[in-house]
Coordinates of C-alpha atoms in Angstrom, one line a residue:
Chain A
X1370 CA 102.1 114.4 132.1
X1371 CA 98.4 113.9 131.7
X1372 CA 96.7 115.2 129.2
X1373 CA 94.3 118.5 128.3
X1374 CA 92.8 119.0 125.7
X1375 CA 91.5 122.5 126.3
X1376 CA 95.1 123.7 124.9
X1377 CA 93.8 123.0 121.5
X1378 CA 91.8 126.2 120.2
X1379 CA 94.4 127.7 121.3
X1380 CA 96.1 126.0 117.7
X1381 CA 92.7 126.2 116.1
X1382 CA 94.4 128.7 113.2
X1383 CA 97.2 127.0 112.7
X1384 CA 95.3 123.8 112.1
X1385 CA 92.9 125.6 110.3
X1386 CA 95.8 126.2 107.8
X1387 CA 97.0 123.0 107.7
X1388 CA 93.5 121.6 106.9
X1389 CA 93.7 124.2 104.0
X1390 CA 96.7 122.9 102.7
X1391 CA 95.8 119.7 103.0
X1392 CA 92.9 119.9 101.1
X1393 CA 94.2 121.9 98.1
X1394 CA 97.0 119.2 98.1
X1395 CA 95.0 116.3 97.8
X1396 CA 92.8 117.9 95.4
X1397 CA 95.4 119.2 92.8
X1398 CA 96.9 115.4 93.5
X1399 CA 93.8 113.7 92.7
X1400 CA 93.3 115.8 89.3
X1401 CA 96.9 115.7 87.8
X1402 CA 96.7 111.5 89.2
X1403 CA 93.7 110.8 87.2
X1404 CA 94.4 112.9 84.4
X1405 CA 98.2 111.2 84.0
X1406 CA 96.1 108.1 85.2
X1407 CA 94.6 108.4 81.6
X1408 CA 97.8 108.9 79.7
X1409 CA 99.2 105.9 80.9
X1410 CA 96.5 103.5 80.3
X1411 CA 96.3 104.8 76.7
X1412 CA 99.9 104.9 76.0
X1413 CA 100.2 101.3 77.8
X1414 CA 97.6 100.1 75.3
X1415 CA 99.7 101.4 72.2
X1416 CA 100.8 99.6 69.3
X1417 CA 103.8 100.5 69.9
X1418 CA 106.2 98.5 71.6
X1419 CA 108.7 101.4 71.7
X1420 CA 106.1 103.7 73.8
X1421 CA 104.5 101.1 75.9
X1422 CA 107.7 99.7 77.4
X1423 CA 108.8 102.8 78.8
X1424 CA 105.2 103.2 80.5
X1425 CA 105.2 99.5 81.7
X1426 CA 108.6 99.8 83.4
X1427 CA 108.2 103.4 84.9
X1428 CA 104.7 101.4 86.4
X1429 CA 106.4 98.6 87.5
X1430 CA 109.2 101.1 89.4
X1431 CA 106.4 102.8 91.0
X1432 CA 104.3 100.1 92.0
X1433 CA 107.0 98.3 94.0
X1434 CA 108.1 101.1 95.6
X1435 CA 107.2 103.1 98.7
X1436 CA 105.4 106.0 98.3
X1437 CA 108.2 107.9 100.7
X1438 CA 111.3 107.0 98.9
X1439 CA 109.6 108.4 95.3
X1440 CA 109.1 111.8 97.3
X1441 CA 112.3 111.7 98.3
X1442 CA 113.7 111.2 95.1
X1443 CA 111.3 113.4 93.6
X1444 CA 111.9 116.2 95.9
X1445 CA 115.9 116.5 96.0
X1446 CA 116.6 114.8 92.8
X1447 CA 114.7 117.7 90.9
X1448 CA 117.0 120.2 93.1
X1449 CA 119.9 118.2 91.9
X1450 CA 119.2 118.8 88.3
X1451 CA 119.1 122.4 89.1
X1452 CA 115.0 122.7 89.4
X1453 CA 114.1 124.3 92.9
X1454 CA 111.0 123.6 93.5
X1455 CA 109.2 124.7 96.3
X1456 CA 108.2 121.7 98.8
X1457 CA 104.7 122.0 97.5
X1458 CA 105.1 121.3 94.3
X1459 CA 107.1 118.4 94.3
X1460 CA 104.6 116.9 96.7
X1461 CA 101.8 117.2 94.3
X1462 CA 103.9 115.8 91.2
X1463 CA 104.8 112.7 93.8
X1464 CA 101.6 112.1 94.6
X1465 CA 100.1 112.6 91.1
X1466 CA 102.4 110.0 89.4
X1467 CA 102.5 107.8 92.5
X1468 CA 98.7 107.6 92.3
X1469 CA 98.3 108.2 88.8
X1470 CA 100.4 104.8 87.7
X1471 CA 97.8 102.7 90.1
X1472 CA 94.9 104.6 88.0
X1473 CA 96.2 104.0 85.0
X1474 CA 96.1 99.7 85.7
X1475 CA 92.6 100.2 86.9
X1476 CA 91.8 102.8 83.8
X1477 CA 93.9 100.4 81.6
X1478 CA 91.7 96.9 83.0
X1479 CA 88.4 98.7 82.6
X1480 CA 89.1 99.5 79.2
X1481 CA 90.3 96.0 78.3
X1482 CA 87.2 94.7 79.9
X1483 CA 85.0 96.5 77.6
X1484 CA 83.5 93.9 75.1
X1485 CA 85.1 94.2 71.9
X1486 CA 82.0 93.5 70.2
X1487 CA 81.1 97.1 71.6
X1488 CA 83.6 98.6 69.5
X1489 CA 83.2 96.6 66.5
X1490 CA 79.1 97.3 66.6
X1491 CA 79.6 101.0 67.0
X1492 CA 82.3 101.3 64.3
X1493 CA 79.5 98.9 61.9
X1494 CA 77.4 101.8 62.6
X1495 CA 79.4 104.3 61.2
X1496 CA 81.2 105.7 64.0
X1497 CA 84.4 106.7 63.5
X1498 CA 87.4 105.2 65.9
X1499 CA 87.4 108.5 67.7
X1500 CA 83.7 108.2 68.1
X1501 CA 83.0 104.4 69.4
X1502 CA 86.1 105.1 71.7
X1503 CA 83.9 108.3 73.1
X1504 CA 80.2 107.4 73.1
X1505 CA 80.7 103.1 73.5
X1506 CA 83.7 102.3 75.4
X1507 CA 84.2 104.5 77.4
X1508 CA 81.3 105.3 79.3
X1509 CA 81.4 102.0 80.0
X1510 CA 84.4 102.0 81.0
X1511 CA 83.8 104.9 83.5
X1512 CA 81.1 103.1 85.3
X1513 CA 83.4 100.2 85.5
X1514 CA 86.5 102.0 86.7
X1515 CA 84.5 104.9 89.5
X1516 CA 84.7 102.1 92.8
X1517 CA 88.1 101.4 92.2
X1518 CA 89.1 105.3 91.5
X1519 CA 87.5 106.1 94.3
X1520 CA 89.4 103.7 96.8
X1521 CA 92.7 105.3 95.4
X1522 CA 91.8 108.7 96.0
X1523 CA 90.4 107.8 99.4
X1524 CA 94.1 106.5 99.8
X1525 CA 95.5 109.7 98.3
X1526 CA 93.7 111.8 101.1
X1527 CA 95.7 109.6 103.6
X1528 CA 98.8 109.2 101.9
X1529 CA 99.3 113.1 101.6
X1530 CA 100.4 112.9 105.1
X1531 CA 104.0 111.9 104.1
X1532 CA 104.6 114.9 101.9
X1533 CA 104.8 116.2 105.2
X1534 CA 108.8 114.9 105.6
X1535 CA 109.8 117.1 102.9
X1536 CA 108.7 120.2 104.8
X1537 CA 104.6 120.9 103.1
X1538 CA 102.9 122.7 106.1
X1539 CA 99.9 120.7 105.3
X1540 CA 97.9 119.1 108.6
X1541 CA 100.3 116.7 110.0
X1542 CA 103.0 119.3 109.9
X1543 CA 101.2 122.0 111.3
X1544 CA 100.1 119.5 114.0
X1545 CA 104.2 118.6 114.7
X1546 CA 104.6 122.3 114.7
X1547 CA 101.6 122.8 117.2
X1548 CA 103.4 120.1 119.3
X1549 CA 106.8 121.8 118.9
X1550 CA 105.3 124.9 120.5
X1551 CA 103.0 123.1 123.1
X1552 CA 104.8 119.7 123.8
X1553 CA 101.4 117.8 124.1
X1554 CA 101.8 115.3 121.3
X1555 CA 99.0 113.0 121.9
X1556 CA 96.0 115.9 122.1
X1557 CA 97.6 117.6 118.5
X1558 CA 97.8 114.1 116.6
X1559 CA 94.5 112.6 118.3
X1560 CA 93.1 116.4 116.6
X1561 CA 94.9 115.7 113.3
X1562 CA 94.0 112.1 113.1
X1563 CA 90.0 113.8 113.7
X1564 CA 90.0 116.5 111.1
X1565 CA 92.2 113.3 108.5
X1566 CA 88.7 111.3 109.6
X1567 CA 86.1 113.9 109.2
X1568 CA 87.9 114.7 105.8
X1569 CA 87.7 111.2 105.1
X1570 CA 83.7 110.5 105.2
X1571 CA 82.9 113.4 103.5
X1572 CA 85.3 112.2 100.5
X1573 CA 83.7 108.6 100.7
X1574 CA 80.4 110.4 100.6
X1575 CA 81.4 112.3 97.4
X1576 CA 82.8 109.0 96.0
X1577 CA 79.4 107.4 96.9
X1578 CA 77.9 110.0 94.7
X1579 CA 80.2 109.5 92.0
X1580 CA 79.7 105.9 91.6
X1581 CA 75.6 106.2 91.5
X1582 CA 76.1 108.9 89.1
X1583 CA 78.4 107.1 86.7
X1584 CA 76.2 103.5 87.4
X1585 CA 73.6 105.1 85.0
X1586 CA 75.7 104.2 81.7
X1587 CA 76.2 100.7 82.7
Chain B
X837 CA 125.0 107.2 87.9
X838 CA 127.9 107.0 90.3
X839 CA 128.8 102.8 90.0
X840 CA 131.1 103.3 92.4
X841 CA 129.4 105.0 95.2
X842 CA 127.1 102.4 94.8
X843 CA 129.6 99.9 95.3
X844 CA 130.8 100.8 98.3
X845 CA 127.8 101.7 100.1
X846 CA 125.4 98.6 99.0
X847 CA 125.9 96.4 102.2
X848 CA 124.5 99.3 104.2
X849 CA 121.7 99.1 102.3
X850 CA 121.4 95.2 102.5
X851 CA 121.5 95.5 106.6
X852 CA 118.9 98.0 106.5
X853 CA 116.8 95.6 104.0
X854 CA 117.0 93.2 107.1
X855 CA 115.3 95.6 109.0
X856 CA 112.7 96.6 106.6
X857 CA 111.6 93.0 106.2
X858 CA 111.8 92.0 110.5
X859 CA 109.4 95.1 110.7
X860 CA 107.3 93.9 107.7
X861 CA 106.7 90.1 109.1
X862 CA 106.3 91.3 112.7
X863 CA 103.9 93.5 111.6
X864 CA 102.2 91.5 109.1
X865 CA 102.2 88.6 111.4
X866 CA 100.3 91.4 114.2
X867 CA 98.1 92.9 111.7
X868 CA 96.8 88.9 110.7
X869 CA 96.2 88.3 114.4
X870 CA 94.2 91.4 114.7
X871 CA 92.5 91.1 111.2
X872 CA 91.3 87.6 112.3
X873 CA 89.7 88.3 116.2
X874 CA 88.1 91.8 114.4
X875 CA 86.1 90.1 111.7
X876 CA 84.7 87.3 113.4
X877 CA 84.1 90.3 116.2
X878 CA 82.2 92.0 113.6
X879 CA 80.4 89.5 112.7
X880 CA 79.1 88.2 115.8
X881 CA 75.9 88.9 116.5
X882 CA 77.1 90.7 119.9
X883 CA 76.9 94.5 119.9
X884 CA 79.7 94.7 122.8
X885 CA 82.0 93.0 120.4
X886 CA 80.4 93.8 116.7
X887 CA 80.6 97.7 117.7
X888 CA 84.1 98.0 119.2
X889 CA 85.1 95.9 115.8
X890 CA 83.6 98.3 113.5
X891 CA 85.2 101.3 115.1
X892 CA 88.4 100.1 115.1
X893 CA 88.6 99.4 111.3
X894 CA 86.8 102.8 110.7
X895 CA 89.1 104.7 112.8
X896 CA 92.4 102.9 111.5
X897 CA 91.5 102.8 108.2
X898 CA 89.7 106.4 107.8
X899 CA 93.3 108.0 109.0
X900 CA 96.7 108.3 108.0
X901 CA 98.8 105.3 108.9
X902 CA 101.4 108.3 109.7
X903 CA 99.2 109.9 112.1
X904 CA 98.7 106.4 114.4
X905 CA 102.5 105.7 113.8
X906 CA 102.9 109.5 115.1
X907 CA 100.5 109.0 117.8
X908 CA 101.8 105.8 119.3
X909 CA 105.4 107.0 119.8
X910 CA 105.6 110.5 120.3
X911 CA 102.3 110.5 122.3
X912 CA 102.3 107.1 123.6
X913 CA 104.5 108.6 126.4
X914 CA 102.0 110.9 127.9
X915 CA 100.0 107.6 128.9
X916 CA 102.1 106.3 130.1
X917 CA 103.5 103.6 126.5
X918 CA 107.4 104.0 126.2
X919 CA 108.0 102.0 123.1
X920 CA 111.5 102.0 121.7
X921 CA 111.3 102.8 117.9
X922 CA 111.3 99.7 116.3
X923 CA 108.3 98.5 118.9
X924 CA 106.3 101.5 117.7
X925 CA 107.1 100.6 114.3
X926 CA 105.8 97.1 114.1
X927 CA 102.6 97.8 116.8
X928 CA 101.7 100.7 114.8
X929 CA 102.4 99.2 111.5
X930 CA 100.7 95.7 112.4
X931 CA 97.2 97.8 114.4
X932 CA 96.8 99.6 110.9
X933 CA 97.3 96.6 108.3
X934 CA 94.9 94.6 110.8
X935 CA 91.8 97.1 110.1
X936 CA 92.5 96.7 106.8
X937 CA 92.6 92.6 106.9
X938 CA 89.8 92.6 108.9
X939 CA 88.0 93.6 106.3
X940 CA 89.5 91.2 103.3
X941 CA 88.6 88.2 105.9
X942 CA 85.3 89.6 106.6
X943 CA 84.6 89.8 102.9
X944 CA 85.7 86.3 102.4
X945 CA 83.3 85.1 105.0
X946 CA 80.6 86.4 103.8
X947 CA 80.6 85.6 100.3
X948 CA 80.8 81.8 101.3
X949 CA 77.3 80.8 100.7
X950 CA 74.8 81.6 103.5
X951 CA 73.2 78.0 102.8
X952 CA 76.5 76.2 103.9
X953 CA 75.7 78.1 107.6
X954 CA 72.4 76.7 107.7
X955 CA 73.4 73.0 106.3
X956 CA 75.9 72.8 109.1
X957 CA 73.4 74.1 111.3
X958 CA 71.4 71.3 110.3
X959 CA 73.7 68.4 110.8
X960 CA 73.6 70.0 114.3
X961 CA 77.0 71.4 114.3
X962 CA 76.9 74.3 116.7
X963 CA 77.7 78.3 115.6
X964 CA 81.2 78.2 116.4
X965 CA 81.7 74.3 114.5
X966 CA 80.3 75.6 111.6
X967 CA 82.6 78.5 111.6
X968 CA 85.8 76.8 112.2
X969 CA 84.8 73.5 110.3
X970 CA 82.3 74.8 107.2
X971 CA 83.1 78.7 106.8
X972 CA 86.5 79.2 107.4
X973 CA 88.1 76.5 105.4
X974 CA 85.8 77.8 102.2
X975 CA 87.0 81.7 103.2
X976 CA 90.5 80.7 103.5
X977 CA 90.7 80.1 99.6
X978 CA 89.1 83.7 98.9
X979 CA 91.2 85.5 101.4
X980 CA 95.1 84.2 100.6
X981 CA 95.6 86.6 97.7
X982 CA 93.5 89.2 98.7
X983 CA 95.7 89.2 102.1
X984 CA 98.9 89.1 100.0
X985 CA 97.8 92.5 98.2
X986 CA 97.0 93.9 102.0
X987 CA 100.9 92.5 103.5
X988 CA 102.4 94.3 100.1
X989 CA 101.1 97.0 100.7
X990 CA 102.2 97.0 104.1
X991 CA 106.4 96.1 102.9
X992 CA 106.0 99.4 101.1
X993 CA 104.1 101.5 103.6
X994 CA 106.8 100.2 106.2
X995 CA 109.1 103.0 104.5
X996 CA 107.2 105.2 107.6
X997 CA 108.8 104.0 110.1
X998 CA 111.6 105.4 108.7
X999 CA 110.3 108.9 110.3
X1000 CA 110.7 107.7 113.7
X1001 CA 114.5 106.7 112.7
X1002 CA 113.8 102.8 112.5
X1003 CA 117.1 101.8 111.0
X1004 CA 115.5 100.4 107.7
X1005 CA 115.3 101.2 103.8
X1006 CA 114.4 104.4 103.8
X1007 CA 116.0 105.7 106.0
X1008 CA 119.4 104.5 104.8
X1009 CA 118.3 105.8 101.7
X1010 CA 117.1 109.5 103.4
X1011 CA 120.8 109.5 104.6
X1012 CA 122.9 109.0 102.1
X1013 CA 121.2 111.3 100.2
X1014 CA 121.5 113.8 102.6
X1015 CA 124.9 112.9 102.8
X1016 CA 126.3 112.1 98.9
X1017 CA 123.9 114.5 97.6
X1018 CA 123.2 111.4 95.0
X1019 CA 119.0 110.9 95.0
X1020 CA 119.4 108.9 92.0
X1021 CA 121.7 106.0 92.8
X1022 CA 119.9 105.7 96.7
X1023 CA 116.4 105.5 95.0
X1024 CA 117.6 103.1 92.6
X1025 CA 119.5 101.3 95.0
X1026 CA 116.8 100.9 97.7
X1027 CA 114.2 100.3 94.6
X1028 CA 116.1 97.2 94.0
X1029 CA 115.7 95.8 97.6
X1030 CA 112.1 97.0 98.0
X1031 CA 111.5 95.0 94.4
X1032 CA 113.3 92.0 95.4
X1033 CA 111.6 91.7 98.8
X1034 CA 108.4 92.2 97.4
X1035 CA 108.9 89.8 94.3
X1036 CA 110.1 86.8 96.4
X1037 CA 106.8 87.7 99.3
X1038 CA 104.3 87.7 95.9
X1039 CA 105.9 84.3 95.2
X1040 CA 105.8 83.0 98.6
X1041 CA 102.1 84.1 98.6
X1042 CA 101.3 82.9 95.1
X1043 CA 103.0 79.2 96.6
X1044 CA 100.5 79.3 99.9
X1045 CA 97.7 80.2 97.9
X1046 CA 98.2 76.8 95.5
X1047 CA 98.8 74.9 98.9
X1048 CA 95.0 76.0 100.4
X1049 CA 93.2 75.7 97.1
X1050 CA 94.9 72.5 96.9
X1051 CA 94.0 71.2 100.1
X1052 CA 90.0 72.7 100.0

């Protein structure tokens, strides 16, 4: 069988859809990742033995674990205990904690990094904790943490391809469904693997942007 | 938490933890191999081997490894590549980690200091000496734990070959809980392999790493 490409825009909505999906899931995943990303660095740098335990084992679980078997559990352990979510929604709370513990050691580095000296000069002059935490630290801390983000969420674009084993029509489904129909394989993932790539620069283009914005508080 | 269950089904899970780390080294092992001839591709001062370099780690790392995994063996077929699922697995597996090393060994050749190029230059050593004699034993020390991070990553991202029903951990995992209805225990269960495999690679890593800075 050789192979024609022509057969594509004959697909072109249903790829169209999948790019759509794709898109809304990786962005919903990036936001809830970098938001819990946040949580966890702060609660990991508690006082409190009792909350940052918790934290630092639910990390250490996710870290050395792949991304597919948390999905899995993720997607029918939540029907088990009676919740029946729709396929889409356990993908994005997946790939939001999945990402968001690796975050939250890059969030939780950054912060450490900070010089202390920072802090203790802005409380000397009169900030309040809340305040030198706001103003000092952490816009520091963003310009030190925006390359590193920006790798993960570049990953996150990629990774979101597995979500499609639990049944999300995003891109790489809606390409095996293309194939199901068409039985041409190698033109629909060679097509999925272009509109993946093209997604890809123009995310590392926005993450370029990101980093020269958030350099300026260095 | 069904103890039980668990104890009766554990062995299937330490056969398929066989599997998931034959897939890993193989792949690891290809991924190195590639990872090596790319960056010294890319930096050679050749465009018919700099450019073909570049596009291969922009190509395999700016797409899913899924999509190349998908690629290879459902579409490897229509040109004529009939690879059984475990060969797909570790090719696919070992071409994607290799854009990715590629780059962790380029980055370690570069940062060793341009002047040692130009000392061994001097001595009259020619390009290729100074690579394999000056550069490379200075890179190797930079690129050991960086390489580690790369071939962990790549023991967890294995779990895909699991959708092209490679016999390994997640797979095993998939089926039983398709089967005992019990996601729980068979994340736990296969968390505990995934963890131990990746704790004793980290320490074989950490103990390499000691060896080279030892010996440079």
């Amino acid at each position: 069988m050789g192979l024609d490409f022509s057969i594509l825009p004959a697909y072109a909505d249903i790829l169209w859809q999948g790019t759509l999906w794709t898109i809304a899931l990786t962005v919903l995943s990036m936001v809830f990742s970098l938001a819990g990303g946040v949580v966890f660095a702060v609660l990991q740098l508690s006082r409190h033995a009792i909350i940052r335990w918790p934290v630092a084992g639910f990390a250490w679980l996710f870290m050395g674990t792949p991304l597919l078997l948390q999905l899995f559990l993720i997607y029918f352990g939540l029907v088990q205990i009676g919740l029946d979510l729709n396929a889409f929604v356990a993908g994005v709370i997946a790939l939001s904690l999945h990402f968001a513990v690796y975050n939250s050691e890059i969030i939780r580095s950054a912060i450490v990094a900070v010089d202390k000296g920072q802090y203790e000069a802005a409380r000397s002059l009169g900030l309040s904790q809340f305040q030198a935490m706001r103003k000092a630290i952490v816009p520091q801390a963003v310009a030190n943490v925006t390359p590193a983000l920006g790798n993960m969420m570049i990953a996150l674009l990629k990774e979101s391809a597995l979500v499609s084993v639990i049944g999300v029509m995003e891109l790489t489904l809606s390409a095996q469904r293309a194939i199901s129909d068409s039985f041409r394989p190698f033109e629909f993932y060679i097509a999925a693997g272009a509109i993946y790539y093209v997604l890809n620069l123009g995310l590392e283009q926005a993450v370029r942007v990101a980093e020269r914005r958030s350099a300026q508080y260095r | 938490m069904d103890f039980a269950l668990i104890g009766r089904i554990w062995p299937f899970f330490a056969e398929a933890a066989w599997v998931t780390i034959e897939v890993s080294m193989l792949a690891i092992i290809l991924g190195l191999i590639l990872g090596f001839a790319a960056a010294l591709a890319s930096l050679s001062r050749n465009v018919l081997l700099r450019w073909p370099a570049r596009a291969y780690v922009s190509v395999f790392r700016g797409t899913p490894a899924l999509i190349q995994l998908f690629l290879l063996y459902f579409g490897g077929p229509q040109i004529g590549i009939n690879l059984g699922p475990f060969e797909a697995g570790v090719i696919g597996l070992g071409i994607n980690i290799g854009a990715y090393m590629c780059e962790t060994i380029r980055g370690a050749i570069l940062s060793v200091d341009k002047g040692q190029t130009e000392a061994g230059r001097c001595l009259g050593l020619g390009q290729a000496q100074v690579m394999r004699r000056v550069i490379l034993p200075q890179a190797a020390r930079m690129m050991v734990r960086p390489l580690g991070v790369n071939a962990i990553a790549l023991i967890k991202g294995s779990a895909i070959v699991s959708t092209i029903s490679v016999l390994e951990l997640s797979y095993t995992a998939h089926r039983y809980i398709s089967s005992t209805y019990k996601p729980f225990e068979m994340f736990i269960l296969a968390s505990i392999f995934y963890l131990a495999i990746v704790t004793v690679f980290s320490f074989g890593v950490k103990k390499i790493d000691e060896r080279v800075a030892l010996e440079s």
